[in-house]
Short mmCIF file of C-alpha atoms in Angstrom, two decimals:
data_model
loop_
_atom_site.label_atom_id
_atom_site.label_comp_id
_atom_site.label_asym_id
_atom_site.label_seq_id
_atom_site.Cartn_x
_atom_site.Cartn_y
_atom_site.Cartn_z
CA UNK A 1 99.50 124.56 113.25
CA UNK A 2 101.44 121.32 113.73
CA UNK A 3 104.86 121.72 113.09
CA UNK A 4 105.38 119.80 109.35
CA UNK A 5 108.71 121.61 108.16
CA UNK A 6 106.58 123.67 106.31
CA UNK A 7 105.40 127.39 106.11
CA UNK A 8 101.72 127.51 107.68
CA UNK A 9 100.18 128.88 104.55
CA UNK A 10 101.59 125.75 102.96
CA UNK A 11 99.78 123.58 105.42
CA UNK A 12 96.71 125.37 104.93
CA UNK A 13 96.87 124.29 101.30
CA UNK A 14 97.74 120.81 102.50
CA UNK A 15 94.91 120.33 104.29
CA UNK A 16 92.61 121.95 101.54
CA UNK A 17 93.85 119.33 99.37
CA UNK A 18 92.99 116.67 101.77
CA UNK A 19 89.77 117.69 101.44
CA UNK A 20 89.40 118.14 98.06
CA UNK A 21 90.86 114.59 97.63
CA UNK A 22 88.46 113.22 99.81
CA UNK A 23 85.58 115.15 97.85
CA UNK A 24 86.42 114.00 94.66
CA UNK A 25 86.28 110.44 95.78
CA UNK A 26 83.63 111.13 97.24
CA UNK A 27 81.56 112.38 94.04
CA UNK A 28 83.78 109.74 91.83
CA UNK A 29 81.79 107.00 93.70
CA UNK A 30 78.92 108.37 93.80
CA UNK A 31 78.77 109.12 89.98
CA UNK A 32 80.85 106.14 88.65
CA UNK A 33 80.61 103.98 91.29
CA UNK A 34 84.17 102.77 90.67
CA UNK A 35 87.67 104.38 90.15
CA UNK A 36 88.28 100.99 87.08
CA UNK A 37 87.96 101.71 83.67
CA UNK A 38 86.36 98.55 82.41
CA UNK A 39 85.21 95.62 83.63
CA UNK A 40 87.47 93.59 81.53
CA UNK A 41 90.68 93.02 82.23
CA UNK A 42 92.99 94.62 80.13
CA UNK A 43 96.31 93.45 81.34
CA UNK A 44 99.54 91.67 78.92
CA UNK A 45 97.23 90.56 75.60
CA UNK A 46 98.62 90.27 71.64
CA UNK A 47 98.02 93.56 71.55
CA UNK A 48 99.48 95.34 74.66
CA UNK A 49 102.00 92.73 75.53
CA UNK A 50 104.29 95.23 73.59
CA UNK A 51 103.64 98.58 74.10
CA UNK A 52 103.31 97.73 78.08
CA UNK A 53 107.15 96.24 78.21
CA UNK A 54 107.98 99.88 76.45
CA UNK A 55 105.97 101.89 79.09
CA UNK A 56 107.36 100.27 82.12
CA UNK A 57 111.07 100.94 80.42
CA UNK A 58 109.87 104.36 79.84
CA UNK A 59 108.86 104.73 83.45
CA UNK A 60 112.12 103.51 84.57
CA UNK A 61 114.20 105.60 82.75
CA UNK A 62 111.90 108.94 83.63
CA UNK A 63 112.32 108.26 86.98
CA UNK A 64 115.89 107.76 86.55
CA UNK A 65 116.18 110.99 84.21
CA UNK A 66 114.06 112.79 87.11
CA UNK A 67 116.47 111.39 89.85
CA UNK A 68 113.70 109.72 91.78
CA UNK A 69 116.07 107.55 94.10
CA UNK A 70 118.68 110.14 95.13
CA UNK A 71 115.92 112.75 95.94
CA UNK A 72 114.07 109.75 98.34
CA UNK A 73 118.00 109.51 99.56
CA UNK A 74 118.09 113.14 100.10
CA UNK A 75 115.01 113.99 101.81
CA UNK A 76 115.39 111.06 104.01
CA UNK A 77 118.76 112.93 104.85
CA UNK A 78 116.98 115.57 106.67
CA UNK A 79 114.60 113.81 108.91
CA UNK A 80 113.01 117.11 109.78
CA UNK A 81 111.31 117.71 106.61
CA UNK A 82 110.34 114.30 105.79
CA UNK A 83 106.83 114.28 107.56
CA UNK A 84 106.45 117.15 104.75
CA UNK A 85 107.58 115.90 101.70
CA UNK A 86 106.01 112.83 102.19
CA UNK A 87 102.74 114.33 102.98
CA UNK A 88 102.91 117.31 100.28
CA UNK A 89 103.62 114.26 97.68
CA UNK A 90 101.27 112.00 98.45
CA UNK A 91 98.55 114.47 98.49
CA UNK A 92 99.53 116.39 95.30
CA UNK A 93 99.31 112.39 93.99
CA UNK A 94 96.21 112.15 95.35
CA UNK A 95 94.59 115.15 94.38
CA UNK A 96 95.87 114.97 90.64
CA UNK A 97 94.69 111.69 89.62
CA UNK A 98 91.75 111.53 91.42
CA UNK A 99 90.49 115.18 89.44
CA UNK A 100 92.55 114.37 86.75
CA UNK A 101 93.13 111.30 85.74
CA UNK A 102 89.94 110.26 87.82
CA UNK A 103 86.81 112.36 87.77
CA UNK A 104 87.65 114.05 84.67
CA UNK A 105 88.87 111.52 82.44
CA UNK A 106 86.14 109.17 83.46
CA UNK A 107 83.80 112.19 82.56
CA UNK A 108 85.36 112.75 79.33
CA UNK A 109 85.51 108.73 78.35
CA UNK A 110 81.40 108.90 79.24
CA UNK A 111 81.13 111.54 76.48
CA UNK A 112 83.00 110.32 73.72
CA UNK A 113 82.07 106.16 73.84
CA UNK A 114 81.01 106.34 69.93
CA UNK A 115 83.99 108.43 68.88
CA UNK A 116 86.46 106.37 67.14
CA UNK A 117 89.39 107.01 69.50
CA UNK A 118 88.04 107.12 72.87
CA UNK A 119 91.24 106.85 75.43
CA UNK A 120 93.00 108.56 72.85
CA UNK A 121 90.83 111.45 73.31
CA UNK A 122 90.13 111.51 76.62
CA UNK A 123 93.72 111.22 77.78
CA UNK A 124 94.64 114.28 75.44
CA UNK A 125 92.22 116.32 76.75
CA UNK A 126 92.11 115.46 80.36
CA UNK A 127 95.99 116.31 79.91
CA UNK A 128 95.84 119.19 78.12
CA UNK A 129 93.66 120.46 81.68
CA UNK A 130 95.95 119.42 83.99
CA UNK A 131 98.47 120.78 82.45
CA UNK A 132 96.85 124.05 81.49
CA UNK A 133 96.28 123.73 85.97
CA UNK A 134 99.60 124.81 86.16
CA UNK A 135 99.61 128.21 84.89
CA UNK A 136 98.45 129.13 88.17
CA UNK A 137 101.83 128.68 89.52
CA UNK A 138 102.34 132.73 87.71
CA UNK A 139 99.57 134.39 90.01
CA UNK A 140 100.40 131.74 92.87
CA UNK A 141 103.65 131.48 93.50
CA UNK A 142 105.03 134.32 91.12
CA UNK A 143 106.88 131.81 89.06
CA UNK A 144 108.60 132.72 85.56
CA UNK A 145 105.91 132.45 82.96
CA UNK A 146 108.66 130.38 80.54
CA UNK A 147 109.34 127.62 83.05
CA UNK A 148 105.63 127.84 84.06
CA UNK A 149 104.50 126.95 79.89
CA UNK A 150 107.52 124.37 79.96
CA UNK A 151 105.70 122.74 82.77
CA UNK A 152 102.45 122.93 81.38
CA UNK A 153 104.06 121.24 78.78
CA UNK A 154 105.48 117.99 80.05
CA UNK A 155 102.86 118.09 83.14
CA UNK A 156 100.31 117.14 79.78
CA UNK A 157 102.18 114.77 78.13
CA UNK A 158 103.01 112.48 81.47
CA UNK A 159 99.23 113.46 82.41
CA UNK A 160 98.64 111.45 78.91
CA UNK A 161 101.40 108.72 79.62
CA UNK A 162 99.66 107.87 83.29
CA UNK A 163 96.22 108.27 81.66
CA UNK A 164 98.00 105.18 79.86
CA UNK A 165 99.15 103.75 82.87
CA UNK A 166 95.61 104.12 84.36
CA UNK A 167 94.07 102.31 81.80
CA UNK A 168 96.17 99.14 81.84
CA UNK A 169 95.88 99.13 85.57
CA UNK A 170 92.12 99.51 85.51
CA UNK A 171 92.67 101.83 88.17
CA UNK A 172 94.03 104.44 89.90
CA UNK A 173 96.52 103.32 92.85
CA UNK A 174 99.46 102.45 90.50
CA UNK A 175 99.40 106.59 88.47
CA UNK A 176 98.95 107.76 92.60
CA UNK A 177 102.00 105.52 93.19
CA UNK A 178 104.11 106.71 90.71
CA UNK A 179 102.85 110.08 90.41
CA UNK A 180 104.01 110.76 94.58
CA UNK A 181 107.02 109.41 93.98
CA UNK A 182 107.64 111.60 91.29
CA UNK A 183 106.90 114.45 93.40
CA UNK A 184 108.79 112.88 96.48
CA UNK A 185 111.83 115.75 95.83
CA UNK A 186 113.13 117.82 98.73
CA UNK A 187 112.26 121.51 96.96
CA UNK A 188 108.34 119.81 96.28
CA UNK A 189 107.37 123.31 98.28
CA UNK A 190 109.31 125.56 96.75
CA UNK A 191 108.87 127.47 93.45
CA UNK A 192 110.79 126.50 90.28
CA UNK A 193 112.76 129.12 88.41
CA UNK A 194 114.97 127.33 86.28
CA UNK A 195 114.20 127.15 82.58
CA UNK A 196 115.03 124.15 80.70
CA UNK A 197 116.57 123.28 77.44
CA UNK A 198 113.62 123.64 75.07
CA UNK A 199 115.53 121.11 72.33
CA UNK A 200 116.54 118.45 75.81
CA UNK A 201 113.01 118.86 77.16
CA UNK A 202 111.11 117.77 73.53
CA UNK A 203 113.68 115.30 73.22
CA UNK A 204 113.12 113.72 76.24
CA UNK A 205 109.17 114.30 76.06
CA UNK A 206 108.15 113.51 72.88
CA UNK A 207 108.81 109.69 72.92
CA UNK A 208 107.13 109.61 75.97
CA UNK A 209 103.79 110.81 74.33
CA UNK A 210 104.22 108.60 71.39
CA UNK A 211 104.72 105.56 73.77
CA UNK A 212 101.27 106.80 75.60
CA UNK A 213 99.63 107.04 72.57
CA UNK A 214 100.75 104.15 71.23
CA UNK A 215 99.61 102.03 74.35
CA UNK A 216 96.21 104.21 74.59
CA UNK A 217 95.70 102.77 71.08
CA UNK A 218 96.65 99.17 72.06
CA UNK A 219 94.17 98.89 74.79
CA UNK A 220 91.23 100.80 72.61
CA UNK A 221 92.07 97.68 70.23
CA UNK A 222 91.73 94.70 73.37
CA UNK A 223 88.71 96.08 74.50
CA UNK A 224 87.18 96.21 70.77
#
C-alpha cells in the first residue's frame, strides 16, 4: 500500500469508498440524470430570503462550535498525515451525500411528490438513515454504544440541515463542501469514545433542526 499516514486496513476502506462514490454517481446519472433538485431556481426569493441568512449563520457558528479552522490549523501542523485527512474527508463527503443526501433523497422525493410536505419528508427520512448508518461504528470499530446513539443523533439532524442546504443549492457540491470540511479533523480515523453532555448536545442541535425545517418548508413554498 502507498504510504497515506494511515493503517492499511484503513486504506482498504478508502479505496472501497472511492468506489462506491464513483458507483453511486454512476447509478445517480443514470436514474436521475442530474444530481439538481429542480429545474427552477430556488435561490434568495420572499420566501427563503430569510430562513437562508439564518442557515448560513447557523453554518458559521457550527463550524465554529465544531472548531473547523483550528483542526485545518492542526492537521496542516503535521504534514505527514495531511495526504490522509484530506483524502479520508473528502471521500467520507463524497460518499455521504452522494448515498445520502443524493441517491436516496432523490429516491425518496420521487415517492412522495403528492404528499403535502415533500422535502420535509424526504430530508427526515433520508436523515434518520444516515444517521441510523452509524450504529455500525459498535460492530466496526468497537465504539461505546452511548456516544455511538449520540452520533446517530446529531449525524440526522445535520443530515436534515444539509438536505436543506442541498435544496437551496440545487445541488450537491456545496453539502460535499461543507460536509469534508467538517470532517477535515486530525482524529477523522480514529474511534470516538467521549460521551457528550446530553442537555449541551440538544441544546446545540435542536435549533439547528428547526432552522432546516424551517428552510425545507420555505423552499416547498417557492417551488409551489
Amino acid at each position: 500500500m502507498v504510504k497515506l499516514g494511515l493503517k492499511e486496513t484503513d486504506q482498504v476502506f478508502m479505496i472501497i469508498h472511492v468506489v462506491i462514490a464513483i458507483v453511486l454517481l454512476g447509478i445517480m446519472l443514470m436514474t436521475i440524470r442530474t444530481t439538481n433538485i429542480t429545474t427552477e431556481r430556488i435561490g434568495f426569493r420572499r420566501h427563503t430570503r430569510l430562513p437562508l441568512i439564518v442557515m448560513t449563520i447557523v453554518m458559521v457558528l457550527l463550524m465554529l462550535i465544531d472548531n473547523v479552522l483550528p483542526n485545518f490549523v492542526q492537521v496542516f501542523h503535521h504534514p505527514a498525515t495531511i495526504l490522509a485527512v484530506t483524502l479520508t474527508a473528502v471521500m467520507a463527503g463524497v460518499f455521504e451525500e452522494l448515498s445520502c443526501r443524493g441517491l436516496l433523497f432523490s429516491g425518496l422525493l420521487a415517492f412522495s411528490q403528492n404528499s403535502r410536505h415533500p422535502f420535509i419528508s424526504s430530508a427526515i427520512w433520508s436523515s434518520l438513515i444516515f444517521g441510523c448508518l452509524h450504529l455500525f461504528n459498535i460492530i466496526s470499530e468497537g465504539q461505546g454504544v452511548e456516544v455511538t446513539v449520540q452520533q446517530v443523533f446529531y449525524a440526522a439532524v445535520i443530515g436534515v440541515f444539509f438536505a436543506a442546504i442541498r435544496v437551496a443549492a440545487n445541488g450537491l457540491l456545496i453539502p460535499i463542501i461543507l460536509h469534508s470540511m467538517i470532517d477535515f479533523t486530525p482524529n477523522i480515523t480514529s474511534v470516538s469514545s467521549s460521551v457528550m453532555d446530553w442537555t449541551s448536545l440538544l441544546i446545540v442541535f435542536i435549533p439547528i433542526l428547526v432552522v432546516a425545517l424551517w428552510g425545507l418548508w420555505a423552499e416547498e413554498r417557492v417551488l409551489k
